[in-house]
Coordinates of C-alpha atoms in Angstrom, one line a residue:
X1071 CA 15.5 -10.1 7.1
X1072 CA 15.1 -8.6 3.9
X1073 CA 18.5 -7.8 1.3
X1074 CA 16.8 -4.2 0.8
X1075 CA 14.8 -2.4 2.9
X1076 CA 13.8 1.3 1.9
X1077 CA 12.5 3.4 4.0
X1078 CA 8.8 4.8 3.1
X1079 CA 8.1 8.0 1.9
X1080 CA 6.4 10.1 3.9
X1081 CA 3.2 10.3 1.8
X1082 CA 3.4 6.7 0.9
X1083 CA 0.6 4.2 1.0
X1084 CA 1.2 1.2 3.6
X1085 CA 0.0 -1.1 1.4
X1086 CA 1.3 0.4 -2.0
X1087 CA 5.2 0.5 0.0
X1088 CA 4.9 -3.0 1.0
X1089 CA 4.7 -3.7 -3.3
X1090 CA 8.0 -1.5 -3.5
X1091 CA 10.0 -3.2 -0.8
X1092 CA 8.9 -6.5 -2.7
X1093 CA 9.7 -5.0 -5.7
X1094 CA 12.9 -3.8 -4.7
X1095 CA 14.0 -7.2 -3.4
X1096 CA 13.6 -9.0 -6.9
X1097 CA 9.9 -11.1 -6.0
X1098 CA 7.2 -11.2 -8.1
X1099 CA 4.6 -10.9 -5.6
X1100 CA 3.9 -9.0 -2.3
X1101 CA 3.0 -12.8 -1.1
X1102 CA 7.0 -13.7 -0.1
X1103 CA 7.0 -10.8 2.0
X1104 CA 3.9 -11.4 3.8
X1105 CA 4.7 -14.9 4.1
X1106 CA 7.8 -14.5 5.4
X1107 CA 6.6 -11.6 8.0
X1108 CA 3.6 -14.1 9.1
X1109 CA 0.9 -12.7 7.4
X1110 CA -2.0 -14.2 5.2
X1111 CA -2.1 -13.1 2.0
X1112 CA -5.7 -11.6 3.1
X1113 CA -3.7 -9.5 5.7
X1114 CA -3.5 -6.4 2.3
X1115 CA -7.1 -6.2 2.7
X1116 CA -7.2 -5.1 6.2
X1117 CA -6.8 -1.4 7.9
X1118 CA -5.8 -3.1 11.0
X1119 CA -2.5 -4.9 9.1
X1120 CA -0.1 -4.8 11.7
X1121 CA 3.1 -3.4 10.8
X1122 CA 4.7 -4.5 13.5
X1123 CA 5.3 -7.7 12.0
X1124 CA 6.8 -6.1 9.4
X1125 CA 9.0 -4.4 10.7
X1126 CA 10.6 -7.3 11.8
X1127 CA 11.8 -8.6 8.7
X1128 CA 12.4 -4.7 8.0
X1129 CA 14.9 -4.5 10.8
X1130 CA 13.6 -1.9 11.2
X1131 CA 11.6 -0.7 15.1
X1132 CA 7.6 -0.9 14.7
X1133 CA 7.6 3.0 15.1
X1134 CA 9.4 3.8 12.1
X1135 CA 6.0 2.7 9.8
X1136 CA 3.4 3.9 12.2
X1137 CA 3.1 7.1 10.5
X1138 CA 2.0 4.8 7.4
X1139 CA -0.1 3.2 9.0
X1140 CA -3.9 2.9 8.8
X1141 CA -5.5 2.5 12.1
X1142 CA -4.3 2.8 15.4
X1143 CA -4.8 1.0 18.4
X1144 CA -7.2 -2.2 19.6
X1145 CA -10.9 -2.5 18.4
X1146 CA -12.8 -0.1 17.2
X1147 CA -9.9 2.5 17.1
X1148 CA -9.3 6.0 15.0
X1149 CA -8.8 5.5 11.6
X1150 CA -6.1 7.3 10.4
X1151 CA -4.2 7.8 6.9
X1152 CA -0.7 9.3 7.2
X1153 CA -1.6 10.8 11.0
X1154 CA -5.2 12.6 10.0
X1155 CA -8.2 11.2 11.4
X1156 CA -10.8 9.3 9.6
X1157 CA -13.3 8.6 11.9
X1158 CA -13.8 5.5 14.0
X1159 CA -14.4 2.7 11.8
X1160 CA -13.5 -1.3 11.5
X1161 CA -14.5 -1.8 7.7
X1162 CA -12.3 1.0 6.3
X1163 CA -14.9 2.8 4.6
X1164 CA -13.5 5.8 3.5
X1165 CA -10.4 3.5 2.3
X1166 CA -10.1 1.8 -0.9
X1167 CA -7.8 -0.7 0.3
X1168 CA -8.9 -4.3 -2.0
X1169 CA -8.8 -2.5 -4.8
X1170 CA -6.0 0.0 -5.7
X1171 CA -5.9 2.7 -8.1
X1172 CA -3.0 5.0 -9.0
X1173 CA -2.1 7.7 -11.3
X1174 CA 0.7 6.1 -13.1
X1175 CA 2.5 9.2 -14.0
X1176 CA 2.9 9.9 -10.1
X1177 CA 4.4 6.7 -9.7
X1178 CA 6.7 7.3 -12.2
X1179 CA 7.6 10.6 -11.2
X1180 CA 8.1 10.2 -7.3
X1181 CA 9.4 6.6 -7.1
X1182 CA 5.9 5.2 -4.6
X1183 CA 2.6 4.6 -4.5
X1184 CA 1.0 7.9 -2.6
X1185 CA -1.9 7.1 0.3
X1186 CA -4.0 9.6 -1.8
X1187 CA -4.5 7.2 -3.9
X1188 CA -6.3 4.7 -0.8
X1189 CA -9.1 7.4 -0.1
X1190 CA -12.4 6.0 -1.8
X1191 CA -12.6 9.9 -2.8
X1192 CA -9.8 10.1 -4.9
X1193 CA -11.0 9.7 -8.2
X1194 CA -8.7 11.7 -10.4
X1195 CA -4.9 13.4 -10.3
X1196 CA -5.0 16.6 -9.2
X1197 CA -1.4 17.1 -10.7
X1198 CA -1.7 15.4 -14.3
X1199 CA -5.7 15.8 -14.8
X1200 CA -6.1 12.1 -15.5
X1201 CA -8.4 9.5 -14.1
X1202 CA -7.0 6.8 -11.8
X1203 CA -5.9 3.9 -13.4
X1204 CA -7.9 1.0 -12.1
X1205 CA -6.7 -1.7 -14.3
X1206 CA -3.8 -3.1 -16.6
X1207 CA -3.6 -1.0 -19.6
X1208 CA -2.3 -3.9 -21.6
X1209 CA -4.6 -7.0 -20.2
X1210 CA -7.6 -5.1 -18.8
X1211 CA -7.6 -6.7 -15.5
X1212 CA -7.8 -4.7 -12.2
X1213 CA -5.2 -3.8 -10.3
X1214 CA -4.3 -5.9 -7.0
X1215 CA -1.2 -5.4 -4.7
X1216 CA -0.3 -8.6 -5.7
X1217 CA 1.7 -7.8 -9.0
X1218 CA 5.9 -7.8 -9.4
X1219 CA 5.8 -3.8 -9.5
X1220 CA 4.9 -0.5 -8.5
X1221 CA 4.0 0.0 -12.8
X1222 CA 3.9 -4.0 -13.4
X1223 CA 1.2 -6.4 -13.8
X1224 CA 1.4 -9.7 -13.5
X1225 CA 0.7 -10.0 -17.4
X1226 CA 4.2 -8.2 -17.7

């Protein structure tokens, strides 16, 4: 079991909420979290992730992040992103899940990472008119889900 567990927003990206509850429990990495709900670290690269695992270390029941999640049921299942239909797909195509983007003054403004921001369409923020950040402003390498924060790169 995890010291803090936050609830998800209700627009919040699965993967992008899983960075805040590592965030918001002190590690440096999503990794500890996976690791210590079972998962590989490959696990953020896949539509199927299971949150039930998860919300086991949560403490939370498996229901509670369904609405987060990105595909429902066994093989070859609906894709969904926050309850709306995708299509039936296994490689996640209209996701960007490997490689997140963000718009950094969202972030800052509502606290978590939106699931806009894991459709392959969303290219720029229809609230602040800027293009998605795609990698450290201060470095210049892209962005993973496996960086200490929300707004934080591994470079600091």
């Amino acid at each position: 079991m995890l010291v803090r567990t936050p609830a998800p927003f209700p627009t919040e990206s699965l993967f992008g909420y899983v960075l805040r509850v590592s965030e918001v429990n002190g590690y440096d990495t999503p990794g500890h979290i996976l690791r210590l709900a079972g998962f590989e670290e490959g696990a953020m690269k896949d539509v199927r992730f299971p949150v039930e695992k998860l919300a086991v270390i949560l403490g939370v029941p498996p229901g509670s992040l369904e609405h987060i999640a990105y595909q429902r049921g066994g093989e070859g299942s609906m894709l969904k992103i926050l309850g709306h239909e995708l299509g039936r797909t296994l490689n996640g195509a209209p996701l960007r899940i490997s490689k997140p983007v963000l718009c950094p003054y969202c972030v800052e403004e509502s606290g978590h990472i939106a699931a806009f921001w894991d459709l392959r369409s969303a290219v720029a923020c229809p609230t602040h008119g800027c293009r998605v950040l795609r990698t450290c402003p201060s470095c210049g390498k892209a962005l993973t889900w496996f960086r200490p924060g929300l707004l934080t790169c591994k470079c600091g």
